[in-house]
Amino acid sequence: MAAGDQGLVFNIQRYSVHDGPGIRTIIFLQGCPLHCPWCSNPESQGAVKPLTWVKNGQTETISKWWTAAEVMAEIEKDEVFYRNSGGGVTLSGGECLMQADFSANILKATQALGISTAIETTGALPLTAIQKVLPYTDYVLFDLKIMDLQRSKQIIGDNTAWVKASFEAALAADNTTVIPRIPLIPGFTTTQDNLQQIADYVTSLDIQEVHILPFHQYGSQKYDYLKRSYTLKDTPLLTAAEVSHIHDFFEAREIKAVVSGLE
Amino acid sequence: MASTLSKTIPSFQSVRPHSRLQEMKQHLFAQKRQISLERAKLYTESYQQTVGEPTIMRRAKATVHILDNVQISIRPGELLVGNRTIRPRSGILSPEMDPYWIMKEIDTIAQRPQDEFEFTAADKTYYREKLLPYWTNQSMKDFINAKIPTDVKQAEDDLVIKLNQTDKGQGHIIMDFPVILNHGIQYLLDLIQEHINQQPTNDFYQSAELIFQGMQRHFERYAQLAETMMLDSATPAYRQIELQEIAAMCRRLKTKAPQSFYEALQLLWMTSIVGQYESNASSLSLGRMDQYLYPFYQMSQKAHVPEAFLREVLGDFYLKTNDVVLLRSAESAKCFAGFPTGYTVALGGLDKYGQYAVNDLSYKMLDLYQAIQLPQPNLSVRINTQIPQRFLMKTCETIRYGTGIPMLFNDEVCVPGFLSKGVSLDDARDYAVVGCVETTIPGKTYGLHDIALFNLLRIMELALYDLENDPTVTYTKLRQHILDKIDAYVKIVTTGSDVVDLGHRQFAPTPFLSVLIEDCLQKGQDVTAGGARYNFSGVQGIGEPNLADALYAIKQVVFENHELTFKELVTHLADNFAGATGEALRQHLIQDVDKYGNDNPELDLECAKFFRHYALELGKYRNIRGGEFNAGAYTVSAHIPLGEDVGATPDGRKAHEQLADGGLSPMVGRDKLGPTAVLKSVSKIDNTLAVNGSLLNLKFSPNTLKGPAGLRKFADFLMAFTQLKIRHVQFNVQSKETLLDAQKHPENYAGLVVRVAGYSAFFVDLNKRIQDDIIRRAEHTL
């Protein structure tokens, strides 16, 4: 089989209304170079290989290999909903760029049907990865997390140089809309320094809108299944006032901040 | 500064110091429900005086006797008059239909778990000593019981079929309101008189004349009551002005056509009330109110009647539709829990030019519903690909309130469905909703839309046991055996339905109603005799999703994977999955075998094939009025009692557990992929074949619909629903937490209205099993 004919997928979620325009199907791809301690899909971290966990005493394999044609069949099931809502497909993960060839195949085939395409990415891979998918991607929901090189490397394993290169490539791409998204994780991404760096960075690129995603703990159960400890279990959720404060921080710098993500 | 406007405002329209709707709403529910014997007494009194006369004349005279003598009242604050009983929400017994069922419940009805009624000691005695002896062996029930052939009786005992409307009026009909509103009572009486001149011996015309004259006198009684109340010194001045207008209006309406929105609503309500006195039936539905009332609404707008007054009168009408409840037997109340009285209204839709029909009043009716939020009127919106975005968004916004109102009917399915049954294009485009989710052609159809229930899952169960010991059983053979049994029972259910149909013809002609159903006047025939233009009978096929799940499971575990033999599987079912092995098998069947509702084309197609077979087979039969039998696919709340009739099934359902709710909804808890996958599964079934009606429940979490973006995506979802050609959908938008809390603290949730099945009811009025069912229906949220 040629490169990108098969992909490792750990979930396909239909009727998603929070990840891009309209009603969407999200393809969650296995594998991620980062290890963000707040990750809500911890089962996707690490290399692109099948993973098992133990749920209610039963060992389950949580990802399986799909051909591009199989994924397309799944995507096409909800085409009537995309058509009416301007929705479509969002590749997520994990980090979908870990399977860039497969992702590009899916996005290309989807776009050929006139269906909207989106990816959720952290861009934390060499530039060639995102370059493979950008020609077929209508929306890039791009996570900006920790901008300081040292902190980023230490906490999430990120290479900010790669992130910036990918981000700027996405901005430069034709017919692609980039939506910077900032997960608000108390003590990690919400420090004054970090927010200032993000604001400076997006301003330098003449970006006028970011989405901010308040911290949630929906993934915490999965750490138990993986027999890993969830270090943020005692981290309190942000209050409305705190979220509003961060919102105002960006707006004061003439960057529109849209509060989004799960309610 | 002198206002030019004030001169044109008649005083009664602006005297009201403040809106009384909320006060009146509370008043409506202040007292416990009670049984009223008044109608039964008057009816019986009249019958004792008409021995020997033709039934239709006796019925008409009994109805007239009620109209002339029943106690009447004008409730505090009311602008519209016409109350079926002095005490709000009274249950009316009609022993002429069935005097017996109440005797089984006479001492328990005040405490029964669903829809209880007080029954006073004096009334119980009167019932036992006077009414029961008079009607024993004389009722419609006796006639039906005597006529029921043994095979029908057997099918009932087999728990495969249930015949409805054997103890009360048929209902499920929409009268020709436009004709009476546009022309008035006298016009109809003149028409009747012309026919009498032509055919002086036709009892139908004679009886119709009596009742319409009775209706005129009934209006006069209200006029006089209003005048009496006006003279009461305790009546405040503004109320005196209102009562004066009520008296004057009632006198005008005795003969004339309405000249304002107020008068039109008054005549509409009185027509509905007279229909109730005549037949004590469920679902004398209201049809396309926004269409036929709009000319009157415009009239009042042109006359500068204050908007606040129009809203107050319409609000009064909304409240009145909650004043009439239907007394049912305990068994019937399980199937139709929480008073689906059936004041169903269809808003929007198509006009005769094929354009989307929506007007100011359509919007106003939804707006007012948002403010009142009661179970009735049961509003629905007709959707099609031409629906204006503005009206679609207003519909979505109303649904978001969470009461389940309005429900949606898809013109892209309903119109072709009627065309396939020989209905004209103009009439098909004019369809409306009766009862809960049944569709009909208003003013032209006697459709017996709720004549029988047909338990498809029970048939499958019987088939399994038939073949239990057959060593040559294959999937094909099993499948064929089920189809053969469906055919045999279809024949039987049509026979049984015809007996009930005949019972109503012999015992319960409805000449008043018939005058308002097209072709009856021309033919000189009552609807029960076949006078209507369209003459359907509707039989609901129930348990379809469970049947599909069960067959798919058998195919997988027995015939394809050979995990166990057919005999072994049936033995586990007979044991209700007893023991550890049984339970393990049950979990395997639930967890590992795919289910309807998850967009599995193979499984869904099998479901579609069975429904198609059932619908086409049923469509081969003609009823005694020459009309076709039409298939329905809805349960109302009967999925609970009909589930009690079926043992354990191969879909992992334990004995007596409920069936899939609604009719076309997936089995509760078995759909895992969200609402888009559910719609895809439902769309595989050719909904056009469910001409009598179908029902799909979806539950959304309030979060999903939050904000303008949530609402917009919901609207898009509905357009996808429309294109998928699904006939009906309705929504519950309450969080699980809210409902659980309401179960714990009913006192805090007296006004919480939820969707049950084709209708809405007060959550606290439902028994625990139905409450649990509503809570369990998958909540779609992401």
PDB file of N, CA, C and O in Angstrom, chain B residues 36-51 58-66 69 92-99 126-127 129-136 138-139 277-278:
ATOM      1  N   SER B  36     -67.463  14.150  36.117  1.00  0.00           N
ATOM      2  CA  SER B  36     -68.769  14.794  36.048  1.00  0.00           C
ATOM      3  C   SER B  36     -69.741  13.841  35.357  1.00  0.00           C
ATOM      4  O   SER B  36     -69.479  13.347  34.265  1.00  0.00           O
ATOM      5  N   LEU B  37     -70.865  13.605  36.003  1.00  0.00           N
ATOM      6  CA  LEU B  37     -71.884  12.718  35.422  1.00  0.00           C
ATOM      7  C   LEU B  37     -72.951  13.488  34.660  1.00  0.00           C
ATOM      8  O   LEU B  37     -73.905  12.919  34.141  1.00  0.00           O
ATOM      9  N   GLU B  38     -72.778  14.808  34.632  1.00  0.00           N
ATOM     10  CA  GLU B  38     -73.851  15.647  34.107  1.00  0.00           C
ATOM     11  C   GLU B  38     -74.247  15.268  32.681  1.00  0.00           C
ATOM     12  O   GLU B  38     -75.424  15.088  32.365  1.00  0.00           O
ATOM     13  N   ARG B  39     -73.256  15.147  31.797  1.00  0.00           N
ATOM     14  CA  ARG B  39     -73.582  14.815  30.412  1.00  0.00           C
ATOM     15  C   ARG B  39     -74.285  13.452  30.356  1.00  0.00           C
ATOM     16  O   ARG B  39     -75.282  13.277  29.653  1.00  0.00           O
ATOM     17  N   ALA B  40     -73.766  12.485  31.121  1.00  0.00           N
ATOM     18  CA  ALA B  40     -74.341  11.137  31.094  1.00  0.00           C
ATOM     19  C   ALA B  40     -75.795  11.158  31.568  1.00  0.00           C
ATOM     20  O   ALA B  40     -76.669  10.506  30.987  1.00  0.00           O
ATOM     21  N   LYS B  41     -76.064  11.951  32.605  1.00  0.00           N
ATOM     22  CA  LYS B  41     -77.432  12.031  33.129  1.00  0.00           C
ATOM     23  C   LYS B  41     -78.375  12.614  32.092  1.00  0.00           C
ATOM     24  O   LYS B  41     -79.466  12.086  31.827  1.00  0.00           O
ATOM     25  N   LEU B  42     -77.952  13.722  31.507  1.00  0.00           N
ATOM     26  CA  LEU B  42     -78.828  14.406  30.533  1.00  0.00           C
ATOM     27  C   LEU B  42     -79.025  13.535  29.294  1.00  0.00           C
ATOM     28  O   LEU B  42     -80.128  13.429  28.749  1.00  0.00           O
ATOM     29  N   TYR B  43     -77.963  12.915  28.865  1.00  0.00           N
ATOM     30  CA  TYR B  43     -78.024  12.049  27.690  1.00  0.00           C
ATOM     31  C   TYR B  43     -79.024  10.919  27.939  1.00  0.00           C
ATOM     32  O   TYR B  43     -79.893  10.614  27.112  1.00  0.00           O
ATOM     33  N   THR B  44     -78.906  10.332  29.128  1.00  0.00           N
ATOM     34  CA  THR B  44     -79.762   9.198  29.468  1.00  0.00           C
ATOM     35  C   THR B  44     -81.222   9.639  29.599  1.00  0.00           C
ATOM     36  O   THR B  44     -82.141   8.964  29.119  1.00  0.00           O
ATOM     37  N   GLU B  45     -81.406  10.781  30.251  1.00  0.00           N
ATOM     38  CA  GLU B  45     -82.751  11.356  30.392  1.00  0.00           C
ATOM     39  C   GLU B  45     -83.432  11.471  29.022  1.00  0.00           C
ATOM     40  O   GLU B  45     -84.583  11.074  28.837  1.00  0.00           O
ATOM     41  N   SER B  46     -82.699  11.994  28.083  1.00  0.00           N
ATOM     42  CA  SER B  46     -83.246  12.175  26.738  1.00  0.00           C
ATOM     43  C   SER B  46     -83.540  10.815  26.094  1.00  0.00           C
ATOM     44  O   SER B  46     -84.597  10.622  25.478  1.00  0.00           O
ATOM     45  N   TYR B  47     -82.615   9.894  26.260  1.00  0.00           N
ATOM     46  CA  TYR B  47     -82.798   8.571  25.654  1.00  0.00           C
ATOM     47  C   TYR B  47     -84.058   7.878  26.145  1.00  0.00           C
ATOM     48  O   TYR B  47     -84.725   7.162  25.402  1.00  0.00           O
ATOM     49  N   GLN B  48     -84.355   8.104  27.430  1.00  0.00           N
ATOM     50  CA  GLN B  48     -85.548   7.472  27.991  1.00  0.00           C
ATOM     51  C   GLN B  48     -86.819   7.996  27.322  1.00  0.00           C
ATOM     52  O   GLN B  48     -87.846   7.338  27.334  1.00  0.00           O
ATOM     53  N   GLN B  49     -86.698   9.195  26.725  1.00  0.00           N
ATOM     54  CA  GLN B  49     -87.884   9.795  26.096  1.00  0.00           C
ATOM     55  C   GLN B  49     -87.975   9.561  24.594  1.00  0.00           C
ATOM     56  O   GLN B  49     -88.912  10.005  23.951  1.00  0.00           O
ATOM     57  N   THR B  50     -86.967   8.904  24.030  1.00  0.00           N
ATOM     58  CA  THR B  50     -86.962   8.783  22.565  1.00  0.00           C
ATOM     59  C   THR B  50     -86.971   7.337  22.097  1.00  0.00           C
ATOM     60  O   THR B  50     -86.572   7.046  20.966  1.00  0.00           O
ATOM     61  N   VAL B  51     -87.414   6.450  22.980  1.00  0.00           N
ATOM     62  CA  VAL B  51     -87.430   5.025  22.632  1.00  0.00           C
ATOM     63  C   VAL B  51     -88.193   4.814  21.325  1.00  0.00           C
ATOM     64  O   VAL B  51     -89.237   5.429  21.110  1.00  0.00           O
ATOM     65  N   ARG B  58     -82.191  10.043  17.985  1.00  0.00           N
ATOM     66  CA  ARG B  58     -82.045   9.948  19.449  1.00  0.00           C
ATOM     67  C   ARG B  58     -80.747  10.627  19.888  1.00  0.00           C
ATOM     68  O   ARG B  58     -80.711  11.348  20.888  1.00  0.00           O
ATOM     69  N   ARG B  59     -79.678  10.390  19.130  1.00  0.00           N
ATOM     70  CA  ARG B  59     -78.385  11.011  19.450  1.00  0.00           C
ATOM     71  C   ARG B  59     -78.508  12.525  19.384  1.00  0.00           C
ATOM     72  O   ARG B  59     -78.037  13.248  20.264  1.00  0.00           O
ATOM     73  N   ALA B  60     -79.133  13.003  18.290  1.00  0.00           N
ATOM     74  CA  ALA B  60     -79.253  14.455  18.116  1.00  0.00           C
ATOM     75  C   ALA B  60     -80.071  15.059  19.253  1.00  0.00           C
ATOM     76  O   ALA B  60     -79.703  16.077  19.837  1.00  0.00           O
ATOM     77  N   LYS B  61     -81.179  14.394  19.592  1.00  0.00           N
ATOM     78  CA  LYS B  61     -82.022  14.934  20.659  1.00  0.00           C
ATOM     79  C   LYS B  61     -81.298  14.924  22.000  1.00  0.00           C
ATOM     80  O   LYS B  61     -81.449  15.843  22.820  1.00  0.00           O
ATOM     81  N   ALA B  62     -80.493  13.883  22.224  1.00  0.00           N
ATOM     82  CA  ALA B  62     -79.725  13.823  23.473  1.00  0.00           C
ATOM     83  C   ALA B  62     -78.731  14.974  23.526  1.00  0.00           C
ATOM     84  O   ALA B  62     -78.583  15.654  24.549  1.00  0.00           O
ATOM     85  N   THR B  63     -78.066  15.227  22.408  1.00  0.00           N
ATOM     86  CA  THR B  63     -77.095  16.332  22.368  1.00  0.00           C
ATOM     87  C   THR B  63     -77.800  17.670  22.585  1.00  0.00           C
ATOM     88  O   THR B  63     -77.326  18.527  23.341  1.00  0.00           O
ATOM     89  N   VAL B  64     -78.948  17.835  21.951  1.00  0.00           N
ATOM     90  CA  VAL B  64     -79.712  19.072  22.119  1.00  0.00           C
ATOM     91  C   VAL B  64     -80.166  19.223  23.575  1.00  0.00           C
ATOM     92  O   VAL B  64     -80.093  20.321  24.149  1.00  0.00           O
ATOM     93  N   HIS B  65     -80.577  18.128  24.174  1.00  0.00           N
ATOM     94  CA  HIS B  65     -80.999  18.157  25.586  1.00  0.00           C
ATOM     95  C   HIS B  65     -79.841  18.643  26.474  1.00  0.00           C
ATOM     96  O   HIS B  65     -80.048  19.420  27.411  1.00  0.00           O
ATOM     97  N   ILE B  66     -78.645  18.211  26.131  1.00  0.00           N
ATOM     98  CA  ILE B  66     -77.465  18.672  26.884  1.00  0.00           C
ATOM     99  C   ILE B  66     -77.258  20.172  26.645  1.00  0.00           C
ATOM    100  O   ILE B  66     -77.105  20.954  27.587  1.00  0.00           O
ATOM    101  N   ASN B  69     -79.671  22.191  28.623  1.00  0.00           N
ATOM    102  CA  ASN B  69     -79.800  22.041  30.071  1.00  0.00           C
ATOM    103  C   ASN B  69     -78.511  21.946  30.869  1.00  0.00           C
ATOM    104  O   ASN B  69     -78.533  22.057  32.088  1.00  0.00           O
ATOM    105  N   ILE B  92     -65.486  13.287  31.749  1.00  0.00           N
ATOM    106  CA  ILE B  92     -66.874  12.988  31.394  1.00  0.00           C
ATOM    107  C   ILE B  92     -67.024  11.530  31.005  1.00  0.00           C
ATOM    108  O   ILE B  92     -66.276  11.013  30.171  1.00  0.00           O
ATOM    109  N   LEU B  93     -67.994  10.887  31.642  1.00  0.00           N
ATOM    110  CA  LEU B  93     -68.268   9.481  31.323  1.00  0.00           C
ATOM    111  C   LEU B  93     -69.316   9.415  30.226  1.00  0.00           C
ATOM    112  O   LEU B  93     -70.286  10.173  30.237  1.00  0.00           O
ATOM    113  N   SER B  94     -69.112   8.497  29.304  1.00  0.00           N
ATOM    114  CA  SER B  94     -70.188   8.292  28.317  1.00  0.00           C
ATOM    115  C   SER B  94     -70.617   6.829  28.346  1.00  0.00           C
ATOM    116  O   SER B  94     -70.115   6.017  27.581  1.00  0.00           O
ATOM    117  N   PRO B  95     -71.541   6.517  29.268  1.00  0.00           N
ATOM    118  CA  PRO B  95     -71.947   5.121  29.448  1.00  0.00           C
ATOM    119  C   PRO B  95     -72.672   4.557  28.235  1.00  0.00           C
ATOM    120  O   PRO B  95     -72.755   3.340  28.083  1.00  0.00           O
ATOM    121  N   GLU B  96     -73.167   5.448  27.342  1.00  0.00           N
ATOM    122  CA  GLU B  96     -73.819   4.925  26.146  1.00  0.00           C
ATOM    123  C   GLU B  96     -72.814   4.190  25.261  1.00  0.00           C
ATOM    124  O   GLU B  96     -73.181   3.341  24.455  1.00  0.00           O
ATOM    125  N   MET B  97     -71.514   4.541  25.417  1.00  0.00           N
ATOM    126  CA  MET B  97     -70.495   3.867  24.641  1.00  0.00           C
ATOM    127  C   MET B  97     -70.034   2.615  25.365  1.00  0.00           C
ATOM    128  O   MET B  97     -69.917   1.549  24.787  1.00  0.00           O
ATOM    129  N   ASP B  98     -69.667   2.769  26.644  1.00  0.00           N
ATOM    130  CA  ASP B  98     -69.196   1.632  27.438  1.00  0.00           C
ATOM    131  C   ASP B  98     -69.464   1.931  28.902  1.00  0.00           C
ATOM    132  O   ASP B  98     -68.768   2.734  29.514  1.00  0.00           O
ATOM    133  N   PRO B  99     -70.497   1.303  29.479  1.00  0.00           N
ATOM    134  CA  PRO B  99     -70.832   1.582  30.881  1.00  0.00           C
ATOM    135  C   PRO B  99     -69.992   0.772  31.871  1.00  0.00           C
ATOM    136  O   PRO B  99     -70.080   0.981  33.065  1.00  0.00           O
ATOM    137  N   TYR B 126     -75.177   7.120  42.218  1.00  0.00           N
ATOM    138  CA  TYR B 126     -76.053   7.388  41.083  1.00  0.00           C
ATOM    139  C   TYR B 126     -75.655   6.527  39.894  1.00  0.00           C
ATOM    140  O   TYR B 126     -76.495   5.969  39.190  1.00  0.00           O
ATOM    141  N   TYR B 127     -74.349   6.432  39.703  1.00  0.00           N
ATOM    142  CA  TYR B 127     -73.872   5.649  38.569  1.00  0.00           C
ATOM    143  C   TYR B 127     -74.290   4.184  38.699  1.00  0.00           C
ATOM    144  O   TYR B 127     -74.842   3.586  37.781  1.00  0.00           O
ATOM    145  N   GLU B 129     -76.633   2.848  40.539  1.00  0.00           N
ATOM    146  CA  GLU B 129     -78.066   2.551  40.641  1.00  0.00           C
ATOM    147  C   GLU B 129     -78.870   2.975  39.421  1.00  0.00           C
ATOM    148  O   GLU B 129     -79.882   2.364  39.108  1.00  0.00           O
ATOM    149  N   LYS B 130     -78.451   4.018  38.747  1.00  0.00           N
ATOM    150  CA  LYS B 130     -79.258   4.518  37.630  1.00  0.00           C
ATOM    151  C   LYS B 130     -78.607   4.269  36.264  1.00  0.00           C
ATOM    152  O   LYS B 130     -79.209   3.703  35.367  1.00  0.00           O
ATOM    153  N   LEU B 131     -77.384   4.766  36.121  1.00  0.00           N
ATOM    154  CA  LEU B 131     -76.796   4.772  34.780  1.00  0.00           C
ATOM    155  C   LEU B 131     -76.383   3.368  34.341  1.00  0.00           C
ATOM    156  O   LEU B 131     -76.686   2.942  33.224  1.00  0.00           O
ATOM    157  N   LEU B 132     -75.677   2.657  35.223  1.00  0.00           N
ATOM    158  CA  LEU B 132     -75.218   1.325  34.835  1.00  0.00           C
ATOM    159  C   LEU B 132     -76.365   0.397  34.438  1.00  0.00           C
ATOM    160  O   LEU B 132     -76.323  -0.206  33.360  1.00  0.00           O
ATOM    161  N   PRO B 133     -77.420   0.301  35.278  1.00  0.00           N
ATOM    162  CA  PRO B 133     -78.517  -0.606  34.887  1.00  0.00           C
ATOM    163  C   PRO B 133     -79.150  -0.198  33.552  1.00  0.00           C
ATOM    164  O   PRO B 133     -79.488  -1.055  32.739  1.00  0.00           O
ATOM    165  N   TYR B 134     -79.300   1.115  33.324  1.00  0.00           N
ATOM    166  CA  TYR B 134     -79.944   1.543  32.086  1.00  0.00           C
ATOM    167  C   TYR B 134     -79.145   1.123  30.864  1.00  0.00           C
ATOM    168  O   TYR B 134     -79.695   0.665  29.863  1.00  0.00           O
ATOM    169  N   TRP B 135     -77.811   1.281  30.914  1.00  0.00           N
ATOM    170  CA  TRP B 135     -76.989   1.052  29.716  1.00  0.00           C
ATOM    171  C   TRP B 135     -76.486  -0.380  29.579  1.00  0.00           C
ATOM    172  O   TRP B 135     -75.955  -0.751  28.529  1.00  0.00           O
ATOM    173  N   THR B 136     -76.629  -1.165  30.656  1.00  0.00           N
ATOM    174  CA  THR B 136     -76.185  -2.549  30.560  1.00  0.00           C
ATOM    175  C   THR B 136     -76.918  -3.246  29.416  1.00  0.00           C
ATOM    176  O   THR B 136     -78.140  -3.123  29.286  1.00  0.00           O
ATOM    177  N   GLN B 138     -77.055  -2.349  26.489  1.00  0.00           N
ATOM    178  CA  GLN B 138     -77.594  -1.402  25.512  1.00  0.00           C
ATOM    179  C   GLN B 138     -76.500  -0.548  24.871  1.00  0.00           C
ATOM    180  O   GLN B 138     -76.811   0.340  24.089  1.00  0.00           O
ATOM    181  N   SER B 139     -75.252  -0.774  25.243  1.00  0.00           N
ATOM    182  CA  SER B 139     -74.203   0.165  24.834  1.00  0.00           C
ATOM    183  C   SER B 139     -73.525  -0.277  23.546  1.00  0.00           C
ATOM    184  O   SER B 139     -73.716  -1.390  23.058  1.00  0.00           O
ATOM    185  N   TYR B 277     -69.736  17.839  23.222  1.00  0.00           N
ATOM    186  CA  TYR B 277     -70.980  17.366  23.834  1.00  0.00           C
ATOM    187  C   TYR B 277     -71.570  16.222  23.022  1.00  0.00           C
ATOM    188  O   TYR B 277     -72.110  15.269  23.563  1.00  0.00           O
ATOM    189  N   GLU B 278     -71.431  16.333  21.709  1.00  0.00           N
ATOM    190  CA  GLU B 278     -72.030  15.313  20.850  1.00  0.00           C
ATOM    191  C   GLU B 278     -71.331  13.963  21.012  1.00  0.00           C
ATOM    192  O   GLU B 278     -71.982  12.935  21.140  1.00  0.00           O
TER     193      GLU B 278
END
